[in-house]
CSV table of C-alpha atoms and ligand atoms in Angstrom, one decimal:
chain,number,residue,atom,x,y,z
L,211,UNK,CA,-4.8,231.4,102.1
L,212,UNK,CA,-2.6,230.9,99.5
L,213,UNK,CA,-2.0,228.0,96.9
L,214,UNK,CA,0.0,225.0,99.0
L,215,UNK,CA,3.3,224.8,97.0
L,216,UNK,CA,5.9,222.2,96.8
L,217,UNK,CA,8.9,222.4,98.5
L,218,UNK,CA,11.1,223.2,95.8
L,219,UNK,CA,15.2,223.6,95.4
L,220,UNK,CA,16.2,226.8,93.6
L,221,UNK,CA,19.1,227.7,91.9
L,222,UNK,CA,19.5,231.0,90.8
L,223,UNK,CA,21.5,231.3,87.1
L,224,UNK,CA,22.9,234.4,85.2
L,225,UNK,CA,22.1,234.3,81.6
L,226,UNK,CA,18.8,232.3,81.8
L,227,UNK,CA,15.6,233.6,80.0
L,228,UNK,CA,13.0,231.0,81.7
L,229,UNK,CA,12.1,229.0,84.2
L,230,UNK,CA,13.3,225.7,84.1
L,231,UNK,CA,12.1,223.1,86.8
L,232,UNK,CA,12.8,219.3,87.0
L,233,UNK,CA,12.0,216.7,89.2
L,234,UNK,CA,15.1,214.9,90.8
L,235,UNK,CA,14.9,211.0,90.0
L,236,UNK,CA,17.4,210.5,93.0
L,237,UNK,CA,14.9,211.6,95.8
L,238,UNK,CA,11.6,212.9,93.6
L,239,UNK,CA,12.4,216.4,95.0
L,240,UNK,CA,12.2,219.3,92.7
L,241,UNK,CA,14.5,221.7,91.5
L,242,UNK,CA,14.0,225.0,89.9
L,243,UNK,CA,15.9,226.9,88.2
L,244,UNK,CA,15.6,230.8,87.3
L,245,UNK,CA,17.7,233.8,86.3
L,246,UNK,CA,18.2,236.5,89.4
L,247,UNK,CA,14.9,239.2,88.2
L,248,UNK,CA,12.6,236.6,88.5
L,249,UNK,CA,10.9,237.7,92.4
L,250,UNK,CA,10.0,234.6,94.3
L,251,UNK,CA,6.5,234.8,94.5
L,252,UNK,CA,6.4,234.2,90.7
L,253,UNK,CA,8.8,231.0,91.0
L,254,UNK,CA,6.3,229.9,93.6
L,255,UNK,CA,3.3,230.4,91.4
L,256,UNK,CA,5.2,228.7,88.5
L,257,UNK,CA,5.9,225.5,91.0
L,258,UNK,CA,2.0,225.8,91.8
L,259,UNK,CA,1.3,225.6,88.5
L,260,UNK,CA,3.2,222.4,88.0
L,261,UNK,CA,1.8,220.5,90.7
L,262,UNK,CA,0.0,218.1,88.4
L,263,UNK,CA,3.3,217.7,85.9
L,264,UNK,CA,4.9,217.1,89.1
L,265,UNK,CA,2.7,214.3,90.7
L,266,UNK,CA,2.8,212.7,87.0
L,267,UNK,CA,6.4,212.8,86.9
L,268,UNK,CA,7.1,211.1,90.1
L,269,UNK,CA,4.9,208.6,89.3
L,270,UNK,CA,6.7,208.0,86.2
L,271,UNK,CA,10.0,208.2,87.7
L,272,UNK,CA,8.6,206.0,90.6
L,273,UNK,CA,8.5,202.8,87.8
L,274,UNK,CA,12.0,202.7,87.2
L,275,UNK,CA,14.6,200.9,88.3
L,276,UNK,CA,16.4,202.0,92.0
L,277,UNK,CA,19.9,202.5,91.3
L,278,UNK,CA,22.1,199.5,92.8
L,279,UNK,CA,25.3,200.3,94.7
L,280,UNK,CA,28.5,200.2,93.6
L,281,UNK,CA,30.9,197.3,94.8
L,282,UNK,CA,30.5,193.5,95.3
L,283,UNK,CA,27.1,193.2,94.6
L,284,UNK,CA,26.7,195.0,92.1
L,285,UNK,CA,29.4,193.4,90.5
L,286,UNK,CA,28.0,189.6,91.4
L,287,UNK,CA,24.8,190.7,90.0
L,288,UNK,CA,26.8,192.7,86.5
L,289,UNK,CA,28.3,189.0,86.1
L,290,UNK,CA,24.9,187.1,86.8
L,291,UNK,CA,23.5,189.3,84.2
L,292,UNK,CA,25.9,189.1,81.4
L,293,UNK,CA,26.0,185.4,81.4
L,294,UNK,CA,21.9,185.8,81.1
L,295,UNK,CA,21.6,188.0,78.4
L,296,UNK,CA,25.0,186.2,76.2
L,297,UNK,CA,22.8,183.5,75.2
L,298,UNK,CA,19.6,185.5,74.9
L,299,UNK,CA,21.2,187.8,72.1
L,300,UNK,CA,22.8,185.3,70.3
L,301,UNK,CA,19.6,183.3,70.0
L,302,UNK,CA,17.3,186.8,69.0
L,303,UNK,CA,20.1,188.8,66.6
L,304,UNK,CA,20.0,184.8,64.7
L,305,UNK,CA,16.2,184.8,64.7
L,306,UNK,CA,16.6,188.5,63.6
L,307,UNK,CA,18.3,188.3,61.0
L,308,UNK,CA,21.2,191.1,63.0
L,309,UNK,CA,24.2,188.6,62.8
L,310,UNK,CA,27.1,189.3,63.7
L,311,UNK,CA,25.8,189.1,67.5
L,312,UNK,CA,26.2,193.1,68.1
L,313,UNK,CA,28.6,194.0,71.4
L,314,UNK,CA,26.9,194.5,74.6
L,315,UNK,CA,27.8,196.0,78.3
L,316,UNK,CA,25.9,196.2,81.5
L,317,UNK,CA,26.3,199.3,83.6
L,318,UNK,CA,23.9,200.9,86.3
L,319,UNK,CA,21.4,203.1,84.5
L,320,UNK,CA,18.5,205.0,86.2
L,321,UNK,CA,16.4,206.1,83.6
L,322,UNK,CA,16.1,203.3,81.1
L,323,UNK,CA,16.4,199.3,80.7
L,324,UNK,CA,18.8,199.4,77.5
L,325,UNK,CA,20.2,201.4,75.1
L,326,UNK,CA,21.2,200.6,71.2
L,327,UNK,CA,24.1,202.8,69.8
L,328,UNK,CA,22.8,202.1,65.7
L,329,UNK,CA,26.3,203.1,64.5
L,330,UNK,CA,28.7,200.9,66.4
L,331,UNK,CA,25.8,198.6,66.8
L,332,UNK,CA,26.4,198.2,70.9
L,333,UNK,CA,23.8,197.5,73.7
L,334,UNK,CA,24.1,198.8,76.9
L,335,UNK,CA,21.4,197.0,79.6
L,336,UNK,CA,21.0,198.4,82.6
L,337,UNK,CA,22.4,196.3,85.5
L,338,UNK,CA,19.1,196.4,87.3
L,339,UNK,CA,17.6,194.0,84.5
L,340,UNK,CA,19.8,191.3,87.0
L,341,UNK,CA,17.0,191.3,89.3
L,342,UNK,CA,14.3,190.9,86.3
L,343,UNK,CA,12.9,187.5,85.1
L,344,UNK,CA,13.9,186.1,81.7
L,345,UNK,CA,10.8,187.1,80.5
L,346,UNK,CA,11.3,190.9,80.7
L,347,UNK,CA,14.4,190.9,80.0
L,348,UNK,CA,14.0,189.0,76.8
L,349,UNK,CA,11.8,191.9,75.9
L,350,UNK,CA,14.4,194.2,76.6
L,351,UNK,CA,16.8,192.3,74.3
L,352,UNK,CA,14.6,192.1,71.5
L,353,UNK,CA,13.5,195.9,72.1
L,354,UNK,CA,17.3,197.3,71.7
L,355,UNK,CA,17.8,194.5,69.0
L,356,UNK,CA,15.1,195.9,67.2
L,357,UNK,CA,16.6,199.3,66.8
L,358,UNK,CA,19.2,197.7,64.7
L,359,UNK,CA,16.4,197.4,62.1
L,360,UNK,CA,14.6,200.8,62.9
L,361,UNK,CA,15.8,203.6,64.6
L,362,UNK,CA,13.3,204.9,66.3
L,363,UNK,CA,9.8,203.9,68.3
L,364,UNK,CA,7.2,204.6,65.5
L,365,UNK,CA,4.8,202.2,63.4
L,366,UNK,CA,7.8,200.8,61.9
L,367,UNK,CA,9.0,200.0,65.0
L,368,UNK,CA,6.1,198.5,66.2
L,369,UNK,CA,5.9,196.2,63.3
L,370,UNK,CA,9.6,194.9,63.7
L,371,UNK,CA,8.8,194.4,68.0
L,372,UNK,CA,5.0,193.1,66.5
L,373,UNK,CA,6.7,190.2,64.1
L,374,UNK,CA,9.2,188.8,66.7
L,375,UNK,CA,7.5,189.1,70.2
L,376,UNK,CA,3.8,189.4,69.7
L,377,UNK,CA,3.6,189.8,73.3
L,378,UNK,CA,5.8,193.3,73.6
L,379,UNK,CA,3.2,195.6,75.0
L,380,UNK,CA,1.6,193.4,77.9
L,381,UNK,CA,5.4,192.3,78.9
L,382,UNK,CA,6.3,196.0,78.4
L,383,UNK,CA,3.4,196.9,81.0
L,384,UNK,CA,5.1,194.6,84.1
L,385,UNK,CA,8.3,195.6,83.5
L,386,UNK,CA,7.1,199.2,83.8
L,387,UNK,CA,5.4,198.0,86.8
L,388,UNK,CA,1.5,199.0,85.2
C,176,ZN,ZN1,14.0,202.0,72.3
């Protein structure tokens, strides 16, 4: 009998030298990718092959955030959320030292909580953070403040995230739902 494969999407690309496969966040389908001389029997084996990446990804993809809907809501919930977080990063960019309080918007976002653009110095949160306690989403401010001080997520970012919210990592955890 052969290997049980995952349903898989293909597409089928000119100019492509590998396989590439991915793991939709929208419905945790997956989609493959390959140039026309690739026979399907190898795509197949190549999905097979996967089956653990696959399982791990979907689990990962599983603790983020659903994307809201467009419209009222959303909207309700984008002004609920802005006059939460206002106060939050005025208090933190004081405490950290980042004044003037950097520029912030809140927009859906699927794949992460916040973003920090280190050159204009804004933060984007994701609107889902509306339907997080203060708690988490205080971490979030203080993460994407942080990268106003380092750049990245290494031991110097640690430090910065260790100094101002000893608690990071176990407040991390829930937001990531672990
Ligand atoms: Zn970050």
């Amino acid at each position: 009998m052969p290997p049980e494969t995952t349903p898989y999407a293909l597409v089928r690309r000119k100019g492509m030298k590998n396989l590439r496969i991915r793991v939709r966040p929208a419905d945790g389908g997956v989609a493959v990718s390959a140039p026309h001389w690739v026979p399907k029997r190898t795509i197949d084996d190549f999905v097979a092959g996967r089956s653990e990446w696959i399982a791990r990804e979907r689990a990962r993809l599983a603790t983020l955030p659903p994307p809201l809907e467009a419209g009222p809501e959303a909207e309700a919930l984008r002004a609920e959320l802005r006059a939460r977080v206002a106060p939050m990063l005025a208090r933190w960019a004081e405490r950290m030292d980042l004044l003037p309080v950097p520029p912030f918007i809140v927009r859906r976002m699927t794949t992460r909580w916040g973003t920090c653009n280190v050159r204009t110095r804004r933060i984007t949160f994701a609107l889902e953070l509306a339907r997080k306690d203060d708690e988490k989403l205080e971490y979030v401010v203080v993460h994407e403040l942080a990268h106003l001080i380092e750049a990245g997520h290494g031991p110097r970012f640690h430090a910065v995230m260790d100094a101002h919210l000893p608690d990071w990592k176990r407040i991390r955890r829930k937001l990531n739902g672990r």
